[in-house]
Coordinates of C-alpha atoms in Angstrom, one line a residue:
M1 CA -165.8 -139.5 -247.8
V2 CA -167.0 -141.1 -244.5
L3 CA -167.2 -144.5 -246.1
S4 CA -163.7 -144.1 -247.5
N5 CA -162.3 -143.2 -244.1
L6 CA -164.1 -146.1 -242.5
E7 CA -162.6 -148.5 -245.1
I8 CA -159.1 -147.1 -244.3
L9 CA -159.7 -147.6 -240.5
F10 CA -161.0 -151.2 -241.0
S11 CA -158.0 -151.9 -243.3
A12 CA -155.5 -150.6 -240.7
S13 CA -157.2 -152.5 -237.9
S14 CA -157.1 -155.7 -239.9
D15 CA -153.4 -155.2 -240.6
I16 CA -152.6 -154.7 -236.9
N17 CA -154.6 -157.8 -236.0
H18 CA -152.7 -159.9 -238.5
A19 CA -149.3 -158.4 -237.4
A20 CA -149.9 -158.8 -233.6
P21 CA -149.4 -162.6 -233.5
D22 CA -146.3 -162.2 -235.5
L23 CA -144.9 -159.5 -233.2
I24 CA -145.8 -161.6 -230.1
G25 CA -144.2 -164.7 -231.7
N26 CA -141.0 -162.8 -232.5
C27 CA -140.8 -161.4 -229.0
L28 CA -141.2 -164.9 -227.5
F29 CA -138.6 -166.2 -229.8
D30 CA -136.2 -163.5 -228.8
V31 CA -136.8 -164.2 -225.1
A32 CA -136.2 -167.9 -225.7
E33 CA -132.8 -167.1 -227.2
V34 CA -131.6 -165.2 -224.2
S35 CA -128.4 -166.7 -222.8
V36 CA -125.6 -165.7 -220.3
G37 CA -122.1 -165.3 -221.7
Q38 CA -120.6 -166.6 -224.9
H39 CA -121.0 -170.3 -225.9
F40 CA -119.3 -172.8 -228.1
Y41 CA -122.2 -174.2 -230.1
W42 CA -122.5 -177.7 -231.6
Q43 CA -125.1 -178.3 -234.3
L44 CA -127.1 -181.4 -233.8
G45 CA -129.6 -181.6 -236.7
D46 CA -131.8 -178.6 -236.4
Y47 CA -130.7 -177.8 -232.9
Q48 CA -127.8 -175.9 -231.3
V49 CA -126.4 -177.2 -228.0
H50 CA -123.8 -175.7 -225.7
G51 CA -120.7 -177.8 -226.5
Q52 CA -118.6 -176.5 -223.6
V53 CA -121.3 -177.7 -221.1
L54 CA -121.3 -181.2 -222.7
L55 CA -117.5 -181.4 -222.6
T56 CA -117.3 -180.4 -218.9
S57 CA -120.3 -182.6 -218.0
W58 CA -118.5 -185.6 -219.5
V59 CA -115.4 -184.8 -217.5
V60 CA -117.5 -184.7 -214.3
F61 CA -119.2 -188.1 -215.3
G62 CA -115.7 -189.5 -215.9
I63 CA -114.4 -188.4 -212.5
I64 CA -117.4 -189.9 -210.7
A65 CA -117.2 -193.2 -212.7
T66 CA -113.5 -193.5 -212.2
L67 CA -113.6 -193.0 -208.5
S68 CA -116.5 -195.4 -208.1
I69 CA -114.7 -198.1 -210.1
L70 CA -111.4 -197.6 -208.2
A71 CA -113.1 -197.6 -204.8
N72 CA -115.4 -200.6 -205.3
S73 CA -113.4 -202.9 -207.6
K74 CA -112.0 -204.8 -204.6
L75 CA -114.4 -204.5 -201.8
K76 CA -113.2 -205.3 -198.2
V77 CA -116.0 -206.2 -195.9
E78 CA -114.2 -206.3 -192.6
T79 CA -111.8 -203.5 -192.8
P80 CA -112.5 -201.0 -195.7
E81 CA -109.6 -198.8 -196.7
G82 CA -108.9 -195.8 -198.8
L83 CA -111.4 -194.8 -201.4
Q84 CA -113.8 -197.5 -200.2
N85 CA -114.1 -195.6 -196.9
L86 CA -115.0 -192.4 -198.8
T87 CA -117.7 -194.1 -201.0
E88 CA -119.2 -195.8 -198.0
Y89 CA -119.3 -192.5 -196.1
I90 CA -121.0 -190.8 -199.0
T91 CA -123.5 -193.6 -199.4
E92 CA -124.4 -193.5 -195.7
F93 CA -124.7 -189.7 -195.8
I94 CA -127.1 -189.8 -198.8
R95 CA -129.1 -192.6 -197.1
D96 CA -129.5 -190.5 -193.9
L97 CA -130.5 -187.5 -196.0
A98 CA -133.1 -189.5 -197.9
K99 CA -134.4 -191.1 -194.7
T100 CA -134.8 -187.7 -193.0
Q101 CA -136.5 -186.0 -195.9
I102 CA -138.6 -188.9 -197.3
G103 CA -139.3 -191.2 -194.4
E104 CA -138.3 -194.7 -193.4
E105 CA -140.8 -196.6 -195.6
E106 CA -139.9 -195.0 -199.0
Y107 CA -136.4 -193.6 -198.7
L108 CA -134.4 -196.5 -200.1
T109 CA -136.1 -196.2 -203.5
W110 CA -134.8 -192.6 -203.9
V111 CA -131.3 -193.0 -202.6
P112 CA -129.8 -193.5 -206.1
F113 CA -131.6 -190.5 -207.5
L114 CA -130.6 -188.1 -204.7
G115 CA -127.1 -189.6 -204.7
T116 CA -126.7 -188.9 -208.4
I117 CA -128.0 -185.4 -208.1
F118 CA -125.8 -184.6 -205.1
L119 CA -122.6 -186.1 -206.6
F120 CA -123.1 -184.4 -210.0
I121 CA -123.7 -181.0 -208.5
F122 CA -120.9 -181.4 -205.9
V123 CA -118.2 -182.5 -208.5
S124 CA -119.4 -179.9 -211.0
N125 CA -119.2 -177.1 -208.5
W126 CA -115.8 -178.1 -207.3
S127 CA -114.5 -178.6 -210.8
G128 CA -115.3 -175.0 -211.5
A129 CA -113.4 -173.9 -208.4
L130 CA -110.4 -176.2 -208.8
F131 CA -109.9 -176.9 -212.5
P132 CA -108.2 -174.2 -214.7
W133 CA -110.9 -174.5 -217.3
R134 CA -110.2 -171.1 -218.8
L135 CA -106.7 -172.1 -219.8
I136 CA -108.2 -174.4 -222.5
E137 CA -109.0 -172.2 -225.5
L138 CA -112.1 -172.8 -227.6
P139 CA -113.2 -171.2 -230.9
N140 CA -115.8 -169.3 -229.0
G141 CA -116.8 -169.1 -225.4
E142 CA -114.9 -170.7 -222.6
L143 CA -115.0 -173.8 -220.4
A144 CA -116.6 -173.6 -216.9
A145 CA -118.4 -175.7 -214.4
P146 CA -121.6 -177.4 -215.9
T147 CA -123.6 -175.8 -213.2
N148 CA -122.4 -172.4 -214.4
D149 CA -124.9 -172.8 -217.3
I150 CA -128.5 -172.0 -216.7
N151 CA -129.6 -174.9 -219.0
T152 CA -127.9 -177.4 -216.7
T153 CA -129.5 -176.2 -213.5
V154 CA -132.9 -176.0 -215.2
A155 CA -132.6 -179.6 -216.4
L156 CA -131.7 -180.7 -212.9
A157 CA -134.7 -178.8 -211.5
L158 CA -137.1 -180.3 -214.1
L159 CA -135.8 -183.8 -213.3
T160 CA -136.6 -183.1 -209.6
S161 CA -140.1 -182.0 -210.6
I162 CA -140.7 -185.1 -212.7
A163 CA -139.4 -187.2 -209.8
Y164 CA -141.8 -185.9 -207.2
F165 CA -144.7 -186.0 -209.6
Y166 CA -143.9 -189.6 -210.4
A167 CA -143.5 -190.5 -206.7
G168 CA -146.9 -189.0 -205.9
L169 CA -148.7 -190.6 -208.8
R170 CA -147.1 -194.0 -208.3
K171 CA -148.2 -194.1 -204.7
K172 CA -151.6 -192.4 -204.8
G173 CA -152.7 -192.5 -208.5
I174 CA -155.2 -189.8 -209.6
A175 CA -155.9 -189.1 -205.9
Y176 CA -152.5 -187.3 -205.8
F177 CA -154.1 -184.3 -207.4
K178 CA -156.4 -183.9 -204.4
R179 CA -153.5 -182.1 -202.7
Y180 CA -154.2 -179.0 -204.9
V181 CA -157.5 -178.4 -203.2
Q182 CA -156.3 -179.1 -199.6
P183 CA -156.9 -177.8 -197.0
A184 CA -159.3 -175.6 -198.9
A185 CA -160.5 -175.4 -202.6
F186 CA -159.7 -171.7 -202.9
L187 CA -156.0 -172.5 -202.5
L188 CA -156.0 -174.3 -205.9
P189 CA -154.2 -171.4 -207.8
I190 CA -151.6 -171.0 -205.0
N191 CA -150.9 -174.8 -204.9
I192 CA -150.5 -174.9 -208.7
L193 CA -148.2 -171.9 -208.7
E194 CA -146.1 -173.5 -206.0
D195 CA -145.3 -176.4 -208.4
F196 CA -144.1 -173.9 -211.0
T197 CA -142.0 -171.9 -208.5
K198 CA -140.2 -175.0 -207.1
P199 CA -138.1 -175.7 -210.2
L200 CA -137.5 -172.0 -210.7
S201 CA -136.1 -171.5 -207.3
L202 CA -134.0 -174.7 -207.5
S203 CA -132.5 -173.7 -210.8
F204 CA -131.8 -170.0 -210.3
R205 CA -130.5 -170.5 -206.7
L206 CA -127.8 -173.0 -207.9
F207 CA -127.0 -171.1 -211.1
G208 CA -126.8 -167.7 -209.4
N209 CA -124.5 -168.8 -206.6
I210 CA -122.1 -170.7 -208.8
L211 CA -122.0 -167.9 -211.4
A212 CA -121.5 -165.2 -208.8
D213 CA -118.7 -167.2 -207.0
E214 CA -116.8 -167.7 -210.3
L215 CA -117.2 -164.1 -211.3
V216 CA -115.9 -162.7 -208.0
V217 CA -112.9 -165.0 -207.9
G218 CA -112.1 -164.3 -211.5
V219 CA -112.2 -160.5 -211.0
L220 CA -110.0 -160.7 -207.8
I221 CA -107.5 -162.9 -209.5
A222 CA -107.3 -160.4 -212.4
L223 CA -106.9 -157.5 -210.0
V224 CA -104.9 -159.0 -207.1
P225 CA -103.4 -162.3 -208.5
L226 CA -101.5 -163.4 -205.4
V227 CA -102.7 -163.9 -201.8
V228 CA -106.1 -162.2 -201.6
P229 CA -108.2 -164.6 -203.8
I230 CA -107.1 -167.7 -201.8
P231 CA -109.5 -167.2 -198.8
L232 CA -112.4 -166.5 -201.3
M233 CA -111.5 -169.6 -203.3
L234 CA -111.7 -171.7 -200.1
L235 CA -115.0 -170.1 -199.2
G236 CA -116.1 -170.9 -202.7
L237 CA -115.4 -174.6 -202.2
F238 CA -117.4 -174.5 -199.0
T239 CA -120.4 -172.7 -200.6
S240 CA -120.2 -175.0 -203.6
A241 CA -120.6 -178.1 -201.3
I242 CA -123.4 -176.3 -199.4
Q243 CA -125.3 -175.7 -202.7
A244 CA -125.1 -179.4 -203.6
L245 CA -126.4 -180.3 -200.2
V246 CA -129.2 -177.7 -200.4
F247 CA -130.3 -178.9 -203.8
A248 CA -130.4 -182.6 -202.8
T249 CA -132.1 -181.8 -199.5
L250 CA -134.9 -179.8 -201.2
A251 CA -135.3 -182.5 -203.9
G252 CA -135.7 -185.1 -201.1
A253 CA -138.2 -182.8 -199.2
Y254 CA -140.3 -182.3 -202.4
I255 CA -140.4 -186.1 -203.0
G256 CA -141.3 -186.7 -199.3
E257 CA -144.0 -184.1 -199.5
S258 CA -145.6 -185.8 -202.5
L259 CA -145.5 -189.2 -200.7
E260 CA -147.0 -188.1 -197.4
G261 CA -150.7 -188.5 -196.7
H262 CA -153.1 -185.6 -196.2

């Protein structure tokens, strides 16, 4: 009887051990499928992508490309006019931002990267505030600003992480990793954790602010469709611009931190 009971216990324990990895794997798979809102999916091979994000991102790219071509097709050196003034002002603004955050020696290399990040986020945020995306009907989900999707903001944050790792490794080589044990070796776990929290904070800050702004304005328009939402829409335009500036500034600061000596 005792042997029989032991066999049953060992058998049950074995079944649990075999089932545990499957349960953990299923839980992780369910977590990986978590998404905010409904989406219009496109099937690309074995993968599903958010089609509405790609559509609005292409619109944003088109706006930036069109304005750049119109403004710089006929450059005037002595007396710039119209859109050329705007593009020159934006270029000078990005150069000053990069110079402040990265330093005079290295900043020119990173002006295109910071400028691209800033313009994409800025135009994306404003497109969500100004364009009537929701009037365009889709089979499923609805159109919104690209930065209203967590996948977009995470991708931008990961690009920033790759950029500052590349900047540090290109300048210092393997010696770049000495920063993890400075000023003291016991800070190694904290310094490693910091590199994981940077993209998290960048992505969730941008995503949360844009999503909250669009939700508040949408609810107010549904409840009080006339005068009340207008001040909040103007405030949303201001905060959208600030979010683009904050993201670009932090990206520049992280790159500058990876380049500075210890």
